[in-house]
JSON list of C-alpha atoms in Angstrom, two decimals:
[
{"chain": "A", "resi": 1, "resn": "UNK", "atom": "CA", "xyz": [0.00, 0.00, 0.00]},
{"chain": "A", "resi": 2, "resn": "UNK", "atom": "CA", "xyz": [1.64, 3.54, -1.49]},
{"chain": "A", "resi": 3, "resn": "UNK", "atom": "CA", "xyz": [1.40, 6.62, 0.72]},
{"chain": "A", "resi": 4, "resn": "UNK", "atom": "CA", "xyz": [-0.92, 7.88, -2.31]},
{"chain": "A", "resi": 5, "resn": "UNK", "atom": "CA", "xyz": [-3.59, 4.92, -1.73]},
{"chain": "A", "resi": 6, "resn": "UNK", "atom": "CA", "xyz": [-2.86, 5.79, 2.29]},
{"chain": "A", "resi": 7, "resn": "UNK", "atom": "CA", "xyz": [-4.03, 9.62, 1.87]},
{"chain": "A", "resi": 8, "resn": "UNK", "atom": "CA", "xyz": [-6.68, 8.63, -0.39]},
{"chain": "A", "resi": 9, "resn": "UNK", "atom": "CA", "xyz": [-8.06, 6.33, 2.29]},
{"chain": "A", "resi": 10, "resn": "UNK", "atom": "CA", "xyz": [-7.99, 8.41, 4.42]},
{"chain": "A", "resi": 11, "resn": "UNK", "atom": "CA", "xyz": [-10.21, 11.47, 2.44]},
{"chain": "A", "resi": 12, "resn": "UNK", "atom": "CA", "xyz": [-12.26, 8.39, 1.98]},
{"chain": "A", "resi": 13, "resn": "UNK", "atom": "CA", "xyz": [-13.02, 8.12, 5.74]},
{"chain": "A", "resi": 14, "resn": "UNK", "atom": "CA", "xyz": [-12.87, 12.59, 6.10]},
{"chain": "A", "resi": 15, "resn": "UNK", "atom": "CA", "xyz": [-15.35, 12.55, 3.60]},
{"chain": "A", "resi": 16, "resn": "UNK", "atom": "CA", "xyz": [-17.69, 10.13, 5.54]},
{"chain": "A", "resi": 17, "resn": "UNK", "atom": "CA", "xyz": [-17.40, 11.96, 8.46]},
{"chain": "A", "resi": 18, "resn": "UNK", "atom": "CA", "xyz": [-18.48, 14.99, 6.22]},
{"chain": "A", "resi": 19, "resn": "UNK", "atom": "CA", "xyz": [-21.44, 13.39, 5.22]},
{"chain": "A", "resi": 20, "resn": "UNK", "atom": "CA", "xyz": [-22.41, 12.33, 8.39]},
{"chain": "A", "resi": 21, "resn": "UNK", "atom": "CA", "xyz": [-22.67, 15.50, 10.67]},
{"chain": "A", "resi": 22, "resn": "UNK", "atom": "CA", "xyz": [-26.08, 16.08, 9.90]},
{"chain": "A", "resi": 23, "resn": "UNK", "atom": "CA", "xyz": [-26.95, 12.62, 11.88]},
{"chain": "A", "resi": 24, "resn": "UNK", "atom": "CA", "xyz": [-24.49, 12.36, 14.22]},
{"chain": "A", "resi": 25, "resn": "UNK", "atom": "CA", "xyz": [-26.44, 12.94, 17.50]},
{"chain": "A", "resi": 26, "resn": "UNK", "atom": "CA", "xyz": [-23.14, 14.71, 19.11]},
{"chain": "A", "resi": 27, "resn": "UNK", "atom": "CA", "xyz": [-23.96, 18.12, 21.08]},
{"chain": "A", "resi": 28, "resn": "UNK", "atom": "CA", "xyz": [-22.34, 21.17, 19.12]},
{"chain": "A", "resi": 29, "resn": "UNK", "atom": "CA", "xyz": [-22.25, 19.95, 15.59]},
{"chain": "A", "resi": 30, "resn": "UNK", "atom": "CA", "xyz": [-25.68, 21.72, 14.39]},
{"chain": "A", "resi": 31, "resn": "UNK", "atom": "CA", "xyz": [-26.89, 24.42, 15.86]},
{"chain": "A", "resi": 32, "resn": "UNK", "atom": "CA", "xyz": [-30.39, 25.12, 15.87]},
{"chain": "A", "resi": 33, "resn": "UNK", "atom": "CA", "xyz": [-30.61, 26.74, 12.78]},
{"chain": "A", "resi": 34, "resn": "UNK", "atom": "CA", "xyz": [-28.82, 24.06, 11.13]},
{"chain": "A", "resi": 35, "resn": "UNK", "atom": "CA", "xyz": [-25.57, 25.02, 10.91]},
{"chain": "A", "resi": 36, "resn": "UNK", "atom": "CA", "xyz": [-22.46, 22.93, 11.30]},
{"chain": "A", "resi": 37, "resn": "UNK", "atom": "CA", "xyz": [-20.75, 24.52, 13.75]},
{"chain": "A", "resi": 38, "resn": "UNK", "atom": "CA", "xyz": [-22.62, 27.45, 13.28]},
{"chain": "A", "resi": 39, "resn": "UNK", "atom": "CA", "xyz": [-21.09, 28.32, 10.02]},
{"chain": "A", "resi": 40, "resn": "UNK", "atom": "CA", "xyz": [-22.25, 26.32, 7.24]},
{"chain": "A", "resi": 41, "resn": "UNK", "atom": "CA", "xyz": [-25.56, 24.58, 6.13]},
{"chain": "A", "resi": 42, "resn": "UNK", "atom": "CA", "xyz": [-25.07, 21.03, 5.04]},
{"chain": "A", "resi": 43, "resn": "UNK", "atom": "CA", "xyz": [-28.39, 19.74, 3.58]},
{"chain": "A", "resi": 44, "resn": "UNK", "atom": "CA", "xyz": [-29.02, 16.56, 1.71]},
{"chain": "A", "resi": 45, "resn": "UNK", "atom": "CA", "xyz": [-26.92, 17.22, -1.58]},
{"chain": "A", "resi": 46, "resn": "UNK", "atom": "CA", "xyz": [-24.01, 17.63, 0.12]},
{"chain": "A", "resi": 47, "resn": "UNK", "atom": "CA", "xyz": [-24.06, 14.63, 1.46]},
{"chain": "A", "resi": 48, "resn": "UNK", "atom": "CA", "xyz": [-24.77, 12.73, -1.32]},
{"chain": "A", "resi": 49, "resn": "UNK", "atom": "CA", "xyz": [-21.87, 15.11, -2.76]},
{"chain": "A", "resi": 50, "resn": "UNK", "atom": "CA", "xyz": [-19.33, 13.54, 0.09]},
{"chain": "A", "resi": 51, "resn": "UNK", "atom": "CA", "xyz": [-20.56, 9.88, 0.12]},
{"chain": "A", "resi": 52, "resn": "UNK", "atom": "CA", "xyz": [-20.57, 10.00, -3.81]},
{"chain": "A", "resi": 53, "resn": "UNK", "atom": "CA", "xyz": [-16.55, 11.61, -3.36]},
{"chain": "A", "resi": 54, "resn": "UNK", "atom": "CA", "xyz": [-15.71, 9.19, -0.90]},
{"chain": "A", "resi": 55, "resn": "UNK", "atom": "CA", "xyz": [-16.62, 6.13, -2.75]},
{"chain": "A", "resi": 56, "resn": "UNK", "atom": "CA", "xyz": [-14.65, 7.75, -5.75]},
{"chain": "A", "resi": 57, "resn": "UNK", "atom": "CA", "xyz": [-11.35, 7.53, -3.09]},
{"chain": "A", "resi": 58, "resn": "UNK", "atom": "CA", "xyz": [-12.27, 4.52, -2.11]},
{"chain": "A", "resi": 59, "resn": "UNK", "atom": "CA", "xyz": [-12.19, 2.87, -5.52]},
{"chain": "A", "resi": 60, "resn": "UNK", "atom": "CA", "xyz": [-9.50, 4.76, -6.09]},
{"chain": "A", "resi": 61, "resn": "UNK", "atom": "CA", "xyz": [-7.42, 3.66, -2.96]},
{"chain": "A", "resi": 62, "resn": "UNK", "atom": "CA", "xyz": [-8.43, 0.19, -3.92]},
{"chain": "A", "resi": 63, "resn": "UNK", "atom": "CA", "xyz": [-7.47, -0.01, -7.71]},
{"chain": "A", "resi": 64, "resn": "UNK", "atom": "CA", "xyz": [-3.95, 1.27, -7.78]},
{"chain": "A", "resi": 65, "resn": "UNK", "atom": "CA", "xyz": [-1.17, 4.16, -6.91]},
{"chain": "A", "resi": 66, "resn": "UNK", "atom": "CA", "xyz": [-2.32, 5.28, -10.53]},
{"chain": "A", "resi": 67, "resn": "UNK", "atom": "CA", "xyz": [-6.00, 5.67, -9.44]},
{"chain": "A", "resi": 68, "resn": "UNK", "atom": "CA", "xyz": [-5.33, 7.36, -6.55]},
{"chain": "A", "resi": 69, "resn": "UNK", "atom": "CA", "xyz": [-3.08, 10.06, -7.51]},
{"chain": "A", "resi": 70, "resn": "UNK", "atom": "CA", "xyz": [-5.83, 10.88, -10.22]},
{"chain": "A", "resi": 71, "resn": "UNK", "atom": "CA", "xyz": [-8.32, 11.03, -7.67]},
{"chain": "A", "resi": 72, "resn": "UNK", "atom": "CA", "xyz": [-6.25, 13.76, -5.83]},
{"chain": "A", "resi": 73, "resn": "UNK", "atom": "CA", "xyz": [-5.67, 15.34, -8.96]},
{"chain": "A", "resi": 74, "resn": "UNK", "atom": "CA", "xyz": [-9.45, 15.83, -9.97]},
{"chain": "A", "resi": 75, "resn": "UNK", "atom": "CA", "xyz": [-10.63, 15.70, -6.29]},
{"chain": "A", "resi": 76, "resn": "UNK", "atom": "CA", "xyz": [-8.03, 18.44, -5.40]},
{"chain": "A", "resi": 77, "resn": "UNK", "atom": "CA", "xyz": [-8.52, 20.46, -8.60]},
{"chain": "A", "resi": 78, "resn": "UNK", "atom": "CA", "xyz": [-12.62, 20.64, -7.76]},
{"chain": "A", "resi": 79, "resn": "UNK", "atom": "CA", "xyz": [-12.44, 21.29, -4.44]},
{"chain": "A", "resi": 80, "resn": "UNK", "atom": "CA", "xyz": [-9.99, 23.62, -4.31]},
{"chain": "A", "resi": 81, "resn": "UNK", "atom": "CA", "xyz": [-12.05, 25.89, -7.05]},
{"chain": "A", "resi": 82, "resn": "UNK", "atom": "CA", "xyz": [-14.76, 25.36, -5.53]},
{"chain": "A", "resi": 83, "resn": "UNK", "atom": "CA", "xyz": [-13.30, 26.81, -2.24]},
{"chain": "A", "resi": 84, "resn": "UNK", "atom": "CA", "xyz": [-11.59, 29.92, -3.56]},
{"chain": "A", "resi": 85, "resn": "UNK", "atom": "CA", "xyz": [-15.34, 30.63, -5.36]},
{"chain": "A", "resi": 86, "resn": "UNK", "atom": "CA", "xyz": [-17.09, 30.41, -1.94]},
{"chain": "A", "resi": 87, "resn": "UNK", "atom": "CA", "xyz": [-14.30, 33.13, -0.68]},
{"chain": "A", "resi": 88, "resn": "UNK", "atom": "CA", "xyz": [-14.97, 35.08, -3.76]},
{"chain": "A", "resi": 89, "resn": "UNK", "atom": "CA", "xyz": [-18.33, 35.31, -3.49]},
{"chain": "A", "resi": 90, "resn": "UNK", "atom": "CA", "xyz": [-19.91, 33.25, -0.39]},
{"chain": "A", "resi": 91, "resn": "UNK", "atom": "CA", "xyz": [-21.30, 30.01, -2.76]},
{"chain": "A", "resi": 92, "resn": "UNK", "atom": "CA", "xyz": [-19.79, 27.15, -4.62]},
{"chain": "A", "resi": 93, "resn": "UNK", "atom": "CA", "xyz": [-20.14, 25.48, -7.26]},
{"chain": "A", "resi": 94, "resn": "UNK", "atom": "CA", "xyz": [-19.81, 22.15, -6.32]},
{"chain": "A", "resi": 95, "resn": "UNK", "atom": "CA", "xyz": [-23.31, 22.40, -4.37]},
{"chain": "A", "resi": 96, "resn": "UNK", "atom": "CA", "xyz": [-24.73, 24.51, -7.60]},
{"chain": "A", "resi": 97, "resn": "UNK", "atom": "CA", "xyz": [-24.86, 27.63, -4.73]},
{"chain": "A", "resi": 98, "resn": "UNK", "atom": "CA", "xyz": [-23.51, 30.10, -7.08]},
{"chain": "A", "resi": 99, "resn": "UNK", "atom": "CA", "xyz": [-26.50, 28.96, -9.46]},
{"chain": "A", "resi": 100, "resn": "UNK", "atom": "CA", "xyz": [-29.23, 28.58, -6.67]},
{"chain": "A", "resi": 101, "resn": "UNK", "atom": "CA", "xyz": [-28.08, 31.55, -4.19]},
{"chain": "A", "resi": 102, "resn": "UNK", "atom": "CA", "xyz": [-25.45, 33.38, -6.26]},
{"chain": "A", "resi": 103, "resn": "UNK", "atom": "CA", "xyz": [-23.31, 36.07, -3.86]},
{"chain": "A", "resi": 104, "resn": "UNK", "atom": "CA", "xyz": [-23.64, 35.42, -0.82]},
{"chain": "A", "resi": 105, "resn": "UNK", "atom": "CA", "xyz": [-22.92, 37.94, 2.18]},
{"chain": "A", "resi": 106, "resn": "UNK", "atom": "CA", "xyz": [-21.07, 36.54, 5.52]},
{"chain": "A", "resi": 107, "resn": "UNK", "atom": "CA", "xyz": [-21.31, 38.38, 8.30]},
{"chain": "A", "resi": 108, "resn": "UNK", "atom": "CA", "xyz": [-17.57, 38.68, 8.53]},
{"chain": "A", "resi": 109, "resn": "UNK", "atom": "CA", "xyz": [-14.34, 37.39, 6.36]},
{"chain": "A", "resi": 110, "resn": "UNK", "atom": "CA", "xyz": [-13.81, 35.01, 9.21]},
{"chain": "A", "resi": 111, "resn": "UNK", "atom": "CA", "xyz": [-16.67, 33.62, 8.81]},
{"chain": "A", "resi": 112, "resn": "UNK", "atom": "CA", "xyz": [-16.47, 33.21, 5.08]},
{"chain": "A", "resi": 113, "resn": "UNK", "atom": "CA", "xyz": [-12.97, 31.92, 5.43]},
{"chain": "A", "resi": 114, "resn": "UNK", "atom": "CA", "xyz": [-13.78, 29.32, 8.07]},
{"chain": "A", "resi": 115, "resn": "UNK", "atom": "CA", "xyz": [-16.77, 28.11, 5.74]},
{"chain": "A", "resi": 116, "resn": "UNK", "atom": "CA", "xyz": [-14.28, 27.82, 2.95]},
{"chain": "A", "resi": 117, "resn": "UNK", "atom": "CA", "xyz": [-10.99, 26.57, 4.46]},
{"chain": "A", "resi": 118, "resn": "UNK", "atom": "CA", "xyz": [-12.23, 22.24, 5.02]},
{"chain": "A", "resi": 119, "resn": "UNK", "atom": "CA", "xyz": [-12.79, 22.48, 0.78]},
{"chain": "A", "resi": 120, "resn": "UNK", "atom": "CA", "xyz": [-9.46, 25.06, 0.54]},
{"chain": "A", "resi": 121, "resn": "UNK", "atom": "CA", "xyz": [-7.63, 22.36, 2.85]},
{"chain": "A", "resi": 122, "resn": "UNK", "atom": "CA", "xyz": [-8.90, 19.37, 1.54]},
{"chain": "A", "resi": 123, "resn": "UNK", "atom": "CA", "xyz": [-8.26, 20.43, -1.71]},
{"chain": "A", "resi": 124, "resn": "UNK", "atom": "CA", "xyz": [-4.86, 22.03, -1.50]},
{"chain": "A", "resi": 125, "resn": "UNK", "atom": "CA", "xyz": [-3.57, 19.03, 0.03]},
{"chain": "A", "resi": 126, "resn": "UNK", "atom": "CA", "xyz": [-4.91, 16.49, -2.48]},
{"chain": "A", "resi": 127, "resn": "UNK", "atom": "CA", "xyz": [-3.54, 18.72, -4.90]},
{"chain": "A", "resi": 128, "resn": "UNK", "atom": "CA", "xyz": [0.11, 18.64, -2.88]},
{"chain": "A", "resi": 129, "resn": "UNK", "atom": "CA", "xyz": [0.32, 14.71, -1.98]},
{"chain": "A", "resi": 130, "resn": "UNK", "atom": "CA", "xyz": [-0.92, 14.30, -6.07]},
{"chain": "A", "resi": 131, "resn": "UNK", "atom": "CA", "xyz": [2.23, 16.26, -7.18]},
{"chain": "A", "resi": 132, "resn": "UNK", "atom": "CA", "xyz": [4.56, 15.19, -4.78]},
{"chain": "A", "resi": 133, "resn": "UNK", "atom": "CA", "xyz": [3.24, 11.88, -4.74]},
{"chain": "A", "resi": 134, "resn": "UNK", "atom": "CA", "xyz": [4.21, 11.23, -8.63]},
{"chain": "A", "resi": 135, "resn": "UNK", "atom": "CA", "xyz": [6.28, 7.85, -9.51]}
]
């Protein structure tokens, strides 16, 4: 097992847990608004959206080195973008936000930046292991 097929295991299991905080019946998660963490709205899309990515790095971790550096590739490529949109202008694309809610107003930066960095970090680091990850 490659370091590659490692990572990609691992965003396999992150993007589970992504897809799960919705359900999880731990205190703090969602607020009563429905925020995670009282910052961002996760609604039935994006979960499909996670369990749909993680099965793609699961196959991925399972096929080959190959697979899984093209998963972080693509994976890292879309979420990254997708982050530096939602700092741009508050929605992604990923989601279709920009489409369904187009600019989108934050009470603060921080706020917008905190909402943005798990798709800026996830995807920046896919992008990282991909490259430095080559054979």
């Amino acid at each position: 097992m490659t370091t590659l097929r490692l990572i990609t295991l691992g965003y396999f299991v992150s993007l589970l847990i992504a897809a799960s905080l919705n359900y999880l019946p731990i205190p703090g998660i969602i607020d009563d608004q429905g925020y995670a963490f009282g910052i961002f709205a996760l609604d039935v899309f994006d979960d499909l959206l996670h369990v749909a990515s993680a099965l793609w790095a699961l196959a991925a971790a399972l096929i080959s080195h190959r697979a899984s550096r093209i998963f972080l590739t693509y994976f890292g490529a879309l979420y990254f973008a997708d982050g530096l949109l939602g700092l741009a202008t508050g929605s992604g694309f990923l989601d279709a936000g920009i489409l369904i809610y187009g600019f989108y107003e934050y009470p603060s930066f921080l706020i917008k930046l905190a909402a943005n960095i798990p798709h800026l970090f996830l995807g920046g680091f896919a992008l990282a292991a991909a490259y430095f990850g080559r054979k």
